[in-house]
PDB file of C-alpha atoms and ligand atoms in Angstrom:
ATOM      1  CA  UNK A   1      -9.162  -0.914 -12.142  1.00 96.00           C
ATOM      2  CA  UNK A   2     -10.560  -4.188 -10.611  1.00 98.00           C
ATOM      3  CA  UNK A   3     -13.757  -3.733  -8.333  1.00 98.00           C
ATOM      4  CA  UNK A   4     -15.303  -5.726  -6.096  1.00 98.00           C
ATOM      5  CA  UNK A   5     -18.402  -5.307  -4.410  1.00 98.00           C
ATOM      6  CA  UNK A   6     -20.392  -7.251  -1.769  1.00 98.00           C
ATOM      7  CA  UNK A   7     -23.053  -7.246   0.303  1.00 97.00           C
ATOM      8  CA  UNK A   8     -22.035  -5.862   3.985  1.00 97.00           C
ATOM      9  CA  UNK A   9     -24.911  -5.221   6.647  1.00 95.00           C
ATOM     10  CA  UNK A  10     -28.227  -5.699   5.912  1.00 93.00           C
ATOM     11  CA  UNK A  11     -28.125  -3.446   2.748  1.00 96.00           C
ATOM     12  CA  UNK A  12     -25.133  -2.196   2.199  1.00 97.00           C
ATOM     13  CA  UNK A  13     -22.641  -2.713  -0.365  1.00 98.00           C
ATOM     14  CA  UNK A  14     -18.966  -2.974   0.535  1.00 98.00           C
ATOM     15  CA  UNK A  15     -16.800  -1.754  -2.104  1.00 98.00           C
ATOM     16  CA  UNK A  16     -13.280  -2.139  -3.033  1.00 98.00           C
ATOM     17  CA  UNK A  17     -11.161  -1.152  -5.965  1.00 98.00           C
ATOM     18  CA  UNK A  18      -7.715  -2.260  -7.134  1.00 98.00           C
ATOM     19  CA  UNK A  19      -5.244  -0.378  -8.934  1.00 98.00           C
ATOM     20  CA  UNK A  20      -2.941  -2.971 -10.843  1.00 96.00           C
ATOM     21  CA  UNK A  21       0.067  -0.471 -12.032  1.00 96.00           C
ATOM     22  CA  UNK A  22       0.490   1.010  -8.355  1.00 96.00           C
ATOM     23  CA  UNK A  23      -0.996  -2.492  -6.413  1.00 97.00           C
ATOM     24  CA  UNK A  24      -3.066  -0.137  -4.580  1.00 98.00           C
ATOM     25  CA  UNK A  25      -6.252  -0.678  -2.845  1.00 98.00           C
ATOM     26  CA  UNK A  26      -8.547   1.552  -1.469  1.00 98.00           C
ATOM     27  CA  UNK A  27     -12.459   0.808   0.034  1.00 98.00           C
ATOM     28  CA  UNK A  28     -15.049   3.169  -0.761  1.00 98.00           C
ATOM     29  CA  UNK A  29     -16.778   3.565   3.202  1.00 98.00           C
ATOM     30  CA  UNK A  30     -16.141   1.112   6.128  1.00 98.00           C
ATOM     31  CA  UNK A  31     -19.855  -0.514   6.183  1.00 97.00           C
ATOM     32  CA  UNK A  32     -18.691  -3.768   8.094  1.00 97.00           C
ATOM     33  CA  UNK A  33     -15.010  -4.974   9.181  1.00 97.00           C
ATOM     34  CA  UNK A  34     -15.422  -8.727   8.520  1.00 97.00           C
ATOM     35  CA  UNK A  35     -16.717  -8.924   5.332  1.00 97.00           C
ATOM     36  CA  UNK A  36     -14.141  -6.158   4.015  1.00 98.00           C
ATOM     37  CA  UNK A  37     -11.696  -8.587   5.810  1.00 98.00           C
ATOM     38  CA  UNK A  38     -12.885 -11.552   4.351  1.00 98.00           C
ATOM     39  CA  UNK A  39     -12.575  -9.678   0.652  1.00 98.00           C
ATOM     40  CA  UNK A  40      -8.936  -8.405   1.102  1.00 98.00           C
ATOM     41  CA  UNK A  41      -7.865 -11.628   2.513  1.00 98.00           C
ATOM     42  CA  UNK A  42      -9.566 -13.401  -0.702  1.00 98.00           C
ATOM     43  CA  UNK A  43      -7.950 -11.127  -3.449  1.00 98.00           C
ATOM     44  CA  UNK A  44      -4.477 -10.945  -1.353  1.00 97.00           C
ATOM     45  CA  UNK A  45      -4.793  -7.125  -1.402  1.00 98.00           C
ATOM     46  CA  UNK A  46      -3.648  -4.636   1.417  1.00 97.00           C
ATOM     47  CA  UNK A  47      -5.847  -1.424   2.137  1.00 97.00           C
ATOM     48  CA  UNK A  48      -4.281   1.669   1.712  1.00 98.00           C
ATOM     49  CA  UNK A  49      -6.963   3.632   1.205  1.00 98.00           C
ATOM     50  CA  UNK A  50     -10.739   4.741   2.683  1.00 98.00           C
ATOM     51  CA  UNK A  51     -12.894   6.645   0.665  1.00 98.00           C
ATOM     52  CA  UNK A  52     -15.627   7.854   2.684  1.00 98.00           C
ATOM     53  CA  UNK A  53     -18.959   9.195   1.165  1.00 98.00           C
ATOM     54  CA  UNK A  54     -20.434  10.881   4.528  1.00 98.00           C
ATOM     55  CA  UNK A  55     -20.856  10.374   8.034  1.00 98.00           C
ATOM     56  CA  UNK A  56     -23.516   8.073   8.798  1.00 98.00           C
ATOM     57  CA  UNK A  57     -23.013   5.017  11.157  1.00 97.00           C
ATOM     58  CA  UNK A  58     -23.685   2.396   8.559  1.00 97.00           C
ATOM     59  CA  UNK A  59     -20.830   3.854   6.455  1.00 98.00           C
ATOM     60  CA  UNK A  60     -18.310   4.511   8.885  1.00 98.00           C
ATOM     61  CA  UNK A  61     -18.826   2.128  11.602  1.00 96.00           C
ATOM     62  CA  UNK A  62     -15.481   0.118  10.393  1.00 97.00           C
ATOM     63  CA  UNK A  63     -12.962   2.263   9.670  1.00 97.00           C
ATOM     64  CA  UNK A  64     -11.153   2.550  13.375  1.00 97.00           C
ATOM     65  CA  UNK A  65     -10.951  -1.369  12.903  1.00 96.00           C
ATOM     66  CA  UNK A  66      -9.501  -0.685   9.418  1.00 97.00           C
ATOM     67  CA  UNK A  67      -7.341   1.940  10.384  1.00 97.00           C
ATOM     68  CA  UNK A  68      -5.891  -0.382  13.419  1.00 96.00           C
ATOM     69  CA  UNK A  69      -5.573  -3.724  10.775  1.00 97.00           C
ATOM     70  CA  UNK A  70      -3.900  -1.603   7.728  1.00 97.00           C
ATOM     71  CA  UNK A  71      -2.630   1.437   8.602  1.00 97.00           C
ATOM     72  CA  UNK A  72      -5.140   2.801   5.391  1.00 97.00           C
ATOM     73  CA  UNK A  73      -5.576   6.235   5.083  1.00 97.00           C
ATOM     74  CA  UNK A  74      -8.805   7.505   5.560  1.00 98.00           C
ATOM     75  CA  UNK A  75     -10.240  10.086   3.776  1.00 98.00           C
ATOM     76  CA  UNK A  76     -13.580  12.145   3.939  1.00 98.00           C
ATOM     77  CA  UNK A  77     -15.600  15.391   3.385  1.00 98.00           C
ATOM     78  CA  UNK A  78     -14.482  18.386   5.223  1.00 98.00           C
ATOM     79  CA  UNK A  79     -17.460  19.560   5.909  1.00 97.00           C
ATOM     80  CA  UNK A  80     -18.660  16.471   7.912  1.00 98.00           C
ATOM     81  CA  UNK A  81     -15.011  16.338  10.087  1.00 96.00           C
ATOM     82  CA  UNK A  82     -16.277  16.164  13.377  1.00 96.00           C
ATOM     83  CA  UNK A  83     -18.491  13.234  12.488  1.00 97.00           C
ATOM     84  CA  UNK A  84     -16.170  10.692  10.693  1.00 97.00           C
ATOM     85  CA  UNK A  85     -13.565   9.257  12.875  1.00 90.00           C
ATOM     86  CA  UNK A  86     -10.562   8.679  12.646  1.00 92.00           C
ATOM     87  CA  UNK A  87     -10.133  10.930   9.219  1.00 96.00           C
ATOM     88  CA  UNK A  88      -6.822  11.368   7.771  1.00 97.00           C
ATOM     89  CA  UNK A  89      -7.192  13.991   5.119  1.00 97.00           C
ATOM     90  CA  UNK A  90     -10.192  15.975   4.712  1.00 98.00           C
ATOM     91  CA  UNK A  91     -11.305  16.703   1.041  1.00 98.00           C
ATOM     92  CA  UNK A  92     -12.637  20.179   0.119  1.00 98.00           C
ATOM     93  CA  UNK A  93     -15.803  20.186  -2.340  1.00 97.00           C
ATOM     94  CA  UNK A  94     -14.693  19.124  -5.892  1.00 96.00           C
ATOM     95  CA  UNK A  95     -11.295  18.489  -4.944  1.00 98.00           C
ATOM     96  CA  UNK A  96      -8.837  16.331  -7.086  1.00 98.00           C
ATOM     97  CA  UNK A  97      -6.836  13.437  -5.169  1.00 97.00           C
ATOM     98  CA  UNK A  98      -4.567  10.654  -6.788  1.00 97.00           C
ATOM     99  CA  UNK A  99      -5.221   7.091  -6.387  1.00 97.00           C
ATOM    100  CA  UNK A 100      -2.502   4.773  -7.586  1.00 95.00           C
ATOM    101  CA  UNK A 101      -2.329   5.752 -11.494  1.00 96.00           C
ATOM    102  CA  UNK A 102      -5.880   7.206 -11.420  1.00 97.00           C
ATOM    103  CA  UNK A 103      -7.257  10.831 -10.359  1.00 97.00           C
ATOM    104  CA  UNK A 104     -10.492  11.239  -8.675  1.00 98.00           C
ATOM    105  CA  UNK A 105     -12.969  14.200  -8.248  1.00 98.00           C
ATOM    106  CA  UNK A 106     -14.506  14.282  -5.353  1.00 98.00           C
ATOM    107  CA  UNK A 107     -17.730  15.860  -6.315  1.00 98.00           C
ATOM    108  CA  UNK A 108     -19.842  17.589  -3.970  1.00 98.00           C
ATOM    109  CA  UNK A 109     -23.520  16.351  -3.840  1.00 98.00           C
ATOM    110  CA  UNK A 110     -25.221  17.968  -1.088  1.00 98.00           C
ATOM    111  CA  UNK A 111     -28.751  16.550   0.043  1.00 98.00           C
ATOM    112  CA  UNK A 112     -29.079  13.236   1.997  1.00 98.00           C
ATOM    113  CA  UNK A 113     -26.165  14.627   4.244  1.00 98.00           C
ATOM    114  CA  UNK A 114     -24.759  17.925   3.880  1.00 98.00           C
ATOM    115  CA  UNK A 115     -21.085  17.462   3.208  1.00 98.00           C
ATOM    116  CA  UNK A 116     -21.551  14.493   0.885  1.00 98.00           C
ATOM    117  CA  UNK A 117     -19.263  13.535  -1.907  1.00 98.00           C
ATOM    118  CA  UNK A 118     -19.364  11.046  -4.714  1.00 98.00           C
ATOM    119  CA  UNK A 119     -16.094   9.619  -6.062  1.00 98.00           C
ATOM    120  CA  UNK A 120     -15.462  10.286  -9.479  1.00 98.00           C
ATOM    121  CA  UNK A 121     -12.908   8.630 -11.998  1.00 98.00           C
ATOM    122  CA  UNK A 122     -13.093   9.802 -15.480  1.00 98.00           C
ATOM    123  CA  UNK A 123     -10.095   7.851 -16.677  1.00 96.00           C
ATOM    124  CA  UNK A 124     -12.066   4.295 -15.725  1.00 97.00           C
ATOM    125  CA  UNK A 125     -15.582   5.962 -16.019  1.00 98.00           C
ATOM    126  CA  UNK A 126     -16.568   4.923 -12.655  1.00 98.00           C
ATOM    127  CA  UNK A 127     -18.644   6.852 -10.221  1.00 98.00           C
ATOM    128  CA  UNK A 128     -19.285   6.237  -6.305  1.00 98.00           C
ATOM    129  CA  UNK A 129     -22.355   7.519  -5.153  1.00 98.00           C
ATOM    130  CA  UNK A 130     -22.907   6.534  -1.703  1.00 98.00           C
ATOM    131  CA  UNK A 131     -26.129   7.575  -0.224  1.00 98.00           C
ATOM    132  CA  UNK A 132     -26.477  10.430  -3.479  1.00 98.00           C
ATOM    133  CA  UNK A 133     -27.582   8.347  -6.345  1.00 98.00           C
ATOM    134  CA  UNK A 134     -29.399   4.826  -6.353  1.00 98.00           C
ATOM    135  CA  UNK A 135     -30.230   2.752  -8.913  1.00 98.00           C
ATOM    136  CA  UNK A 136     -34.025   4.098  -9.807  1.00 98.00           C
ATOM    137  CA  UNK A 137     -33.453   5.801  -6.756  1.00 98.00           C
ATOM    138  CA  UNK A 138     -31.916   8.822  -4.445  1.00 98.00           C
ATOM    139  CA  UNK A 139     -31.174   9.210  -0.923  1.00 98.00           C
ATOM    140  CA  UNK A 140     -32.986  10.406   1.830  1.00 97.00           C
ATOM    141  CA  UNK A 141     -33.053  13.919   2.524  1.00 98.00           C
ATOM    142  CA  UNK A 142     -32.056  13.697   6.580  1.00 98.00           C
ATOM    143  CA  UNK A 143     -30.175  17.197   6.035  1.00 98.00           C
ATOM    144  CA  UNK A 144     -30.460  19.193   2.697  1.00 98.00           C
ATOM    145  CA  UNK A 145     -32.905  20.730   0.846  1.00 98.00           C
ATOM    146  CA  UNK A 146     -34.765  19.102  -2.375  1.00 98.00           C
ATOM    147  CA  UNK A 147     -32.976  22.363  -4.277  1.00 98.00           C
ATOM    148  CA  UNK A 148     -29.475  20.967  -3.060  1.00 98.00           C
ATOM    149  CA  UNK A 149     -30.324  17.384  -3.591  1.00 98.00           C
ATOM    150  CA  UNK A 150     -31.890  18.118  -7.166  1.00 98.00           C
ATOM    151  CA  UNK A 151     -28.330  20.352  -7.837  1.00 98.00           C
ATOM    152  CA  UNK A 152     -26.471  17.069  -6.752  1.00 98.00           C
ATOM    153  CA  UNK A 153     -28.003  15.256  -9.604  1.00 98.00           C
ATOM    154  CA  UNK A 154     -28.013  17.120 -12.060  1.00 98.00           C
ATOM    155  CA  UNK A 155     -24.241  17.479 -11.594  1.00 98.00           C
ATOM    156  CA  UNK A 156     -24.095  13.271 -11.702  1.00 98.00           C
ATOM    157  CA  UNK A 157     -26.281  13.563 -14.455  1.00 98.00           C
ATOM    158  CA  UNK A 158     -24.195  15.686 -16.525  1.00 98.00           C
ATOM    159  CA  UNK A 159     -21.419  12.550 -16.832  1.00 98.00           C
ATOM    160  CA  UNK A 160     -21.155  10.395 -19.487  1.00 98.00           C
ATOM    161  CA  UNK A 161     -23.880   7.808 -19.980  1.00 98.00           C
ATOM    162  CA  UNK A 162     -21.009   5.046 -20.011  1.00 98.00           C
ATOM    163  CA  UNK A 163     -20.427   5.880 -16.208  1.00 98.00           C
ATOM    164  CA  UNK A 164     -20.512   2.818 -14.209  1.00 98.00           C
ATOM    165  CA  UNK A 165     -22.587   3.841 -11.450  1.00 98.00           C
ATOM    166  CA  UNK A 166     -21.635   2.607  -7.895  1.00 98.00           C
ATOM    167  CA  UNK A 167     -23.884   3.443  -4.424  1.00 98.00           C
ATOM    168  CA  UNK A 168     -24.296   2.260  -0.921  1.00 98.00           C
ATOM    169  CA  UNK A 169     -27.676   0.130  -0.520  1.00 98.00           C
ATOM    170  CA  UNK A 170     -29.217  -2.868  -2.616  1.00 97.00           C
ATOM    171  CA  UNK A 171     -32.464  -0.574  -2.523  1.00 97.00           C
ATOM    172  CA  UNK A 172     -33.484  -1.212  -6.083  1.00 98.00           C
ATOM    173  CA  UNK A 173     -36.054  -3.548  -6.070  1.00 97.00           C
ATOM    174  CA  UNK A 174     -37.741  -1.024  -3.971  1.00 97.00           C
ATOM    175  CA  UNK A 175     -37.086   1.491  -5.546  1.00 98.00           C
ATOM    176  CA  UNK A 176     -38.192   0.060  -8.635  1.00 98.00           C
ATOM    177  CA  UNK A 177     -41.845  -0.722  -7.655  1.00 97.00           C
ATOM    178  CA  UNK A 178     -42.072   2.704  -7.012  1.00 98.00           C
ATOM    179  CA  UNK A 179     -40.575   4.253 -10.171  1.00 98.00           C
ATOM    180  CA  UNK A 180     -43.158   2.479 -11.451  1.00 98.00           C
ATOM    181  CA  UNK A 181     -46.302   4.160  -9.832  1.00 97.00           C
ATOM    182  CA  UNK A 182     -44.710   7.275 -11.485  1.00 96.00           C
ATOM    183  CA  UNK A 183     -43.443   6.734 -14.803  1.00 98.00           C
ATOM    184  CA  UNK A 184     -45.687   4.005 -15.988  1.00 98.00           C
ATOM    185  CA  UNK A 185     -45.050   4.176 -19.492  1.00 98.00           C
ATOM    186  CA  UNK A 186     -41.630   4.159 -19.346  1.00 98.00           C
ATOM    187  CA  UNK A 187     -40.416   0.567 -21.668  1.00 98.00           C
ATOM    188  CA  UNK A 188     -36.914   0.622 -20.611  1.00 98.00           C
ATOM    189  CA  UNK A 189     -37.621   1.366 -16.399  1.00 98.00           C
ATOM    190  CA  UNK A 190     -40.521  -2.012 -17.191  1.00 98.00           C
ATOM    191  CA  UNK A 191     -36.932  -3.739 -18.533  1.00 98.00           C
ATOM    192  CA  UNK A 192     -35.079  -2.706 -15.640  1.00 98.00           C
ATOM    193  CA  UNK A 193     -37.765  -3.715 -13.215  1.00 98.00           C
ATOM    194  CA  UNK A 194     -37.715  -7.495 -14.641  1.00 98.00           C
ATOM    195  CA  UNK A 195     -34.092  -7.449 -14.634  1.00 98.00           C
ATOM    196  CA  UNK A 196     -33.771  -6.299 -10.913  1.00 98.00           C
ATOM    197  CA  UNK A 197     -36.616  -9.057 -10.186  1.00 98.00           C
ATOM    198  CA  UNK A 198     -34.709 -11.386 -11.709  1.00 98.00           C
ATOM    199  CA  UNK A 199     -31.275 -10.603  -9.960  1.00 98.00           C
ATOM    200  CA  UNK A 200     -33.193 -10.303  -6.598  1.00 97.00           C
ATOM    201  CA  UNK A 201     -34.812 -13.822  -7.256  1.00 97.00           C
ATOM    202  CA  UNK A 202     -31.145 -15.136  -7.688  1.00 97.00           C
ATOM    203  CA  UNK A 203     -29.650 -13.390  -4.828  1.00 96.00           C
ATOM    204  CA  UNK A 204     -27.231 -11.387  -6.972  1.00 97.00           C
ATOM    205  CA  UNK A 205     -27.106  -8.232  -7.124  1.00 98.00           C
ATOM    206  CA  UNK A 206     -28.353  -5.013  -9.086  1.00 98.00           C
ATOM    207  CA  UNK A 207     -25.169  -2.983  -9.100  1.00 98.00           C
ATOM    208  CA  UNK A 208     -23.356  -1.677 -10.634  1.00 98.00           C
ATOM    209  CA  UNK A 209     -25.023  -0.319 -13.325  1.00 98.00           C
ATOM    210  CA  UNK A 210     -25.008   2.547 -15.960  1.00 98.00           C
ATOM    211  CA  UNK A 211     -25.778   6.145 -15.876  1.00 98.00           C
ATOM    212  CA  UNK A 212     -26.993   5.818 -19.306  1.00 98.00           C
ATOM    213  CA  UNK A 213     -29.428   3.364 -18.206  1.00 98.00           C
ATOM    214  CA  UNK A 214     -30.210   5.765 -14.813  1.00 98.00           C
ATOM    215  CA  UNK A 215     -31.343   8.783 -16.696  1.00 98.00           C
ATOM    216  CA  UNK A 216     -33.520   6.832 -18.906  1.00 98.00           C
ATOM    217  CA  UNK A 217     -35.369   4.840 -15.638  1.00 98.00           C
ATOM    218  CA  UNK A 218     -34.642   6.711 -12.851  1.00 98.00           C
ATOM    219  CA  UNK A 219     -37.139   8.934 -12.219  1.00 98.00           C
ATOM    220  CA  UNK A 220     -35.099  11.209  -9.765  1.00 98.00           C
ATOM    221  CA  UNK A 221     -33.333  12.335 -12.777  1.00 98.00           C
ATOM    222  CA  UNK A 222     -36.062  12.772 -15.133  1.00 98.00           C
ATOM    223  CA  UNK A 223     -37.723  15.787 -13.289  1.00 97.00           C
ATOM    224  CA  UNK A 224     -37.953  17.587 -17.004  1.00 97.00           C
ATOM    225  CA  UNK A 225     -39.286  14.487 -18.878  1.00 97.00           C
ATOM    226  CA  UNK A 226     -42.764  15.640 -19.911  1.00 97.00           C
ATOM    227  CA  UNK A 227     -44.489  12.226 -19.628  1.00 97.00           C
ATOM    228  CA  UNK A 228     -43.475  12.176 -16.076  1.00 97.00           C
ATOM    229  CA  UNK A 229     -44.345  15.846 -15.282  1.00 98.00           C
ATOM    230  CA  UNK A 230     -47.603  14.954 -16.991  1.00 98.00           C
ATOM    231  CA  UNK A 231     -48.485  12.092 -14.737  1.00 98.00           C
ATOM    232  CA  UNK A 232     -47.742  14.211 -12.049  1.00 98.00           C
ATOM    233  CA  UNK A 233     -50.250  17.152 -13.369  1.00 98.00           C
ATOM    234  CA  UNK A 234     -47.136  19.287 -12.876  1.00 98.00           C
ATOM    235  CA  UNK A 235     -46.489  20.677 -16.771  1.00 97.00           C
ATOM    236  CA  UNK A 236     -45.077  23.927 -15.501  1.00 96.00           C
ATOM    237  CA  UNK A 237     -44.010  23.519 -12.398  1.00 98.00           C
ATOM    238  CA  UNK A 238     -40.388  24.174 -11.594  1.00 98.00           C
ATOM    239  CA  UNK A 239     -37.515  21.364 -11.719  1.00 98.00           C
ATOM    240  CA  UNK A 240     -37.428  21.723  -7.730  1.00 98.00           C
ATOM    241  CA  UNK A 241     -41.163  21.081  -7.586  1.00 98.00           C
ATOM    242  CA  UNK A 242     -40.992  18.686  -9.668  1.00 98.00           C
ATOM    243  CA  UNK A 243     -38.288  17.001  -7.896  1.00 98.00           C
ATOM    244  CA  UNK A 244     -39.277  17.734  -4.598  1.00 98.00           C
ATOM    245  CA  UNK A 245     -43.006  16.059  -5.026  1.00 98.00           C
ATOM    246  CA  UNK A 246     -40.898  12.839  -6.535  1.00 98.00           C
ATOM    247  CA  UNK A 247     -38.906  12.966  -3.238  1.00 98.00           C
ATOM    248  CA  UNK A 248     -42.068  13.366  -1.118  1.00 97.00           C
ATOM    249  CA  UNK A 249     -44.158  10.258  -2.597  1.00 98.00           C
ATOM    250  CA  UNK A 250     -41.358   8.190  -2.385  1.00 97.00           C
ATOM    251  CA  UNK A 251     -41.167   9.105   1.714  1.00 97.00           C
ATOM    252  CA  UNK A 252     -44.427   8.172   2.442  1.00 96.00           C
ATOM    253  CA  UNK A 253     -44.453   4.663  -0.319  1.00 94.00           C
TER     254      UNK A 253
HETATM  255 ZN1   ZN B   1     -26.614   7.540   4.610  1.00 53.97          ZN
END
C-alpha cells in the first residue's frame, strides 16, 4: 500500500492510500478539495474511494466536490447518515469492506462523535484513527461518554504494536507538552517530545507513527500504568476515572 499524507486546513491531515495490484485509490475523509487535488494530480492516481471517519465539517467539507470530480464512492458510519453527505454505502459497526487486494475493519470507536469508526488493515498493519486516537493524544469528547471513549481505546490498543497509526490533526506538539505535566517520568514520552519538537521546528510532520510507541507515551492509553495513576493520587480508582480525569485536565490545559 503506498500512503500519502499532507497537511490540509489548518490542522488537518489529508490522507490517501494506493493499492498497486488493483490501481485503486481511496482518501481517508474529504478535509480540503485542492490539496487532495493537487496530491492525485501529483501521483497520477484516480479516487475511487472515501473513507470517512465521522461527520464533522472539517472532515467532510470536500467530498460533494470529490464526488462531482471522480465519481469516488463514499463511504461512512451508519450511525452518523444524516450528517455526512453525499454517502454511498453506510458501514455498520465492525463491519468488513474490500479495498483493492486489502480488507478493512471498520472498527467502532465511540467517544469524540458517536458513530465514529477507525479504518483498520491488518494485512498492511495500518490503522486510521480520525478524531479517535492522536499521537500522545485523543479526541474531544463533543458526544460520548469517557466510558465509551476509554472502550474505543482500549479496542485500538489491543492491535499490534507494529500498527502504523494514522489520525486527523497535527495536534502533537500540543499534546505532548501536556503528556508531560502527567507522566513526567516517562523516558520514552521525554524522546518523543524532542522528536515532535524537532519535526515541528522543520515543518514536517509527526505522523504517522506507531502504536507500539503510543501505548508507551500516550497517556490516554496508559490509564492502568501505576506511575501515572500515582501522579494522579488515583491508585484505586477505576480505569474510567482514571481516564476520565486525563480527559478533563487536558480540556481545561
Ligand atoms: Zn472531529
Amino acid at each position: 500500500m503506498l500512503i500519502e499524507q499532507f497537511i490540509c486546513r489548518e490542522d488537518n491531515f489529508g490522507i490517501l492510500i494506493h493499492d498497486e495490484k488493483s490501481g485503486y485509490t481511496a482518501a481517508i475523509d474529504a478535509p480540503e478539495g485542492n490539496a487532495i487535488h493537487d496530491m492525485l494530480k501529483q501521483r497520477n492516481w484516480t479516487l475511487q474511494f472515501i473513507f470517512v471517519t465521522h461527520h464533522h465539517h472539517d472532515h467532510i467539507e470536500a467530498l460533494a466536490e470529490l464526488k462531482q470530480a471522480y465519481n469516488a464512492v463514499i463511504i461512512g458510519p451508519e450511525a452518523e447518515r444524516k450528517k455526512i453527505t453525499p454517502l454511498d454505502y453506510a458501514l455498520q459497526p465492525d463491519e468488513n469492506f474490500c479495498f483493492g487486494t486489502y480488507t478493512l475493519t471498520a472498527l467502532s470507536t465511540p467517544g469524540h462523535t458517536l458513530g465514529a469508526l477507525s479504518y483498520y488493515f491488518p494485512q498492511a498493519n495500518l490503522l486510521f484513527a480520525g478524531d479517535t486516537l492522536f499521537s500522545l493524544g485523543c479526541g474531544r469528547l463533543f458526544e460520548g461518554t469517557p466510558l465509551q471513549m476509554l472502550t474505543s481505546l482500549k479496542k485500538l490498543r489491543q492491535l499490534p504494536d507494529e500498527t502504523t497509526l494514522y489520525c486527523g490533526h497535527e495536534y502533537t506538539q500540543t499534546n505532548a507538552l501536556f503528556a508531560l505535566t502527567i507522566d513526567p517520568q516517562n523516558r520514552k514520552l521525554h524522546q518523543r517530545v524532542e522528536e515532535v519538537f524537532s519535526l515541528r521546528a522543520q515543518n514536517a510532520m509527526t505522523l504517522p507513527t506507531t502504536l507500539g510507541q503510543e501505548k508507551e507515551t500516550n497517556p490516554f492509553l496508559r490509564w492502568d500504568a501505576s506511575i501515572l495513576r500515582k501522579n494522579l493520587a488515583m491508585e484505586n480508582a477505576t480505569d474510567e476515572e482514571v481516564f476520565a480525569e486525563i480527559r478533563k485536565r487536558k480540556d481545561h490545559f
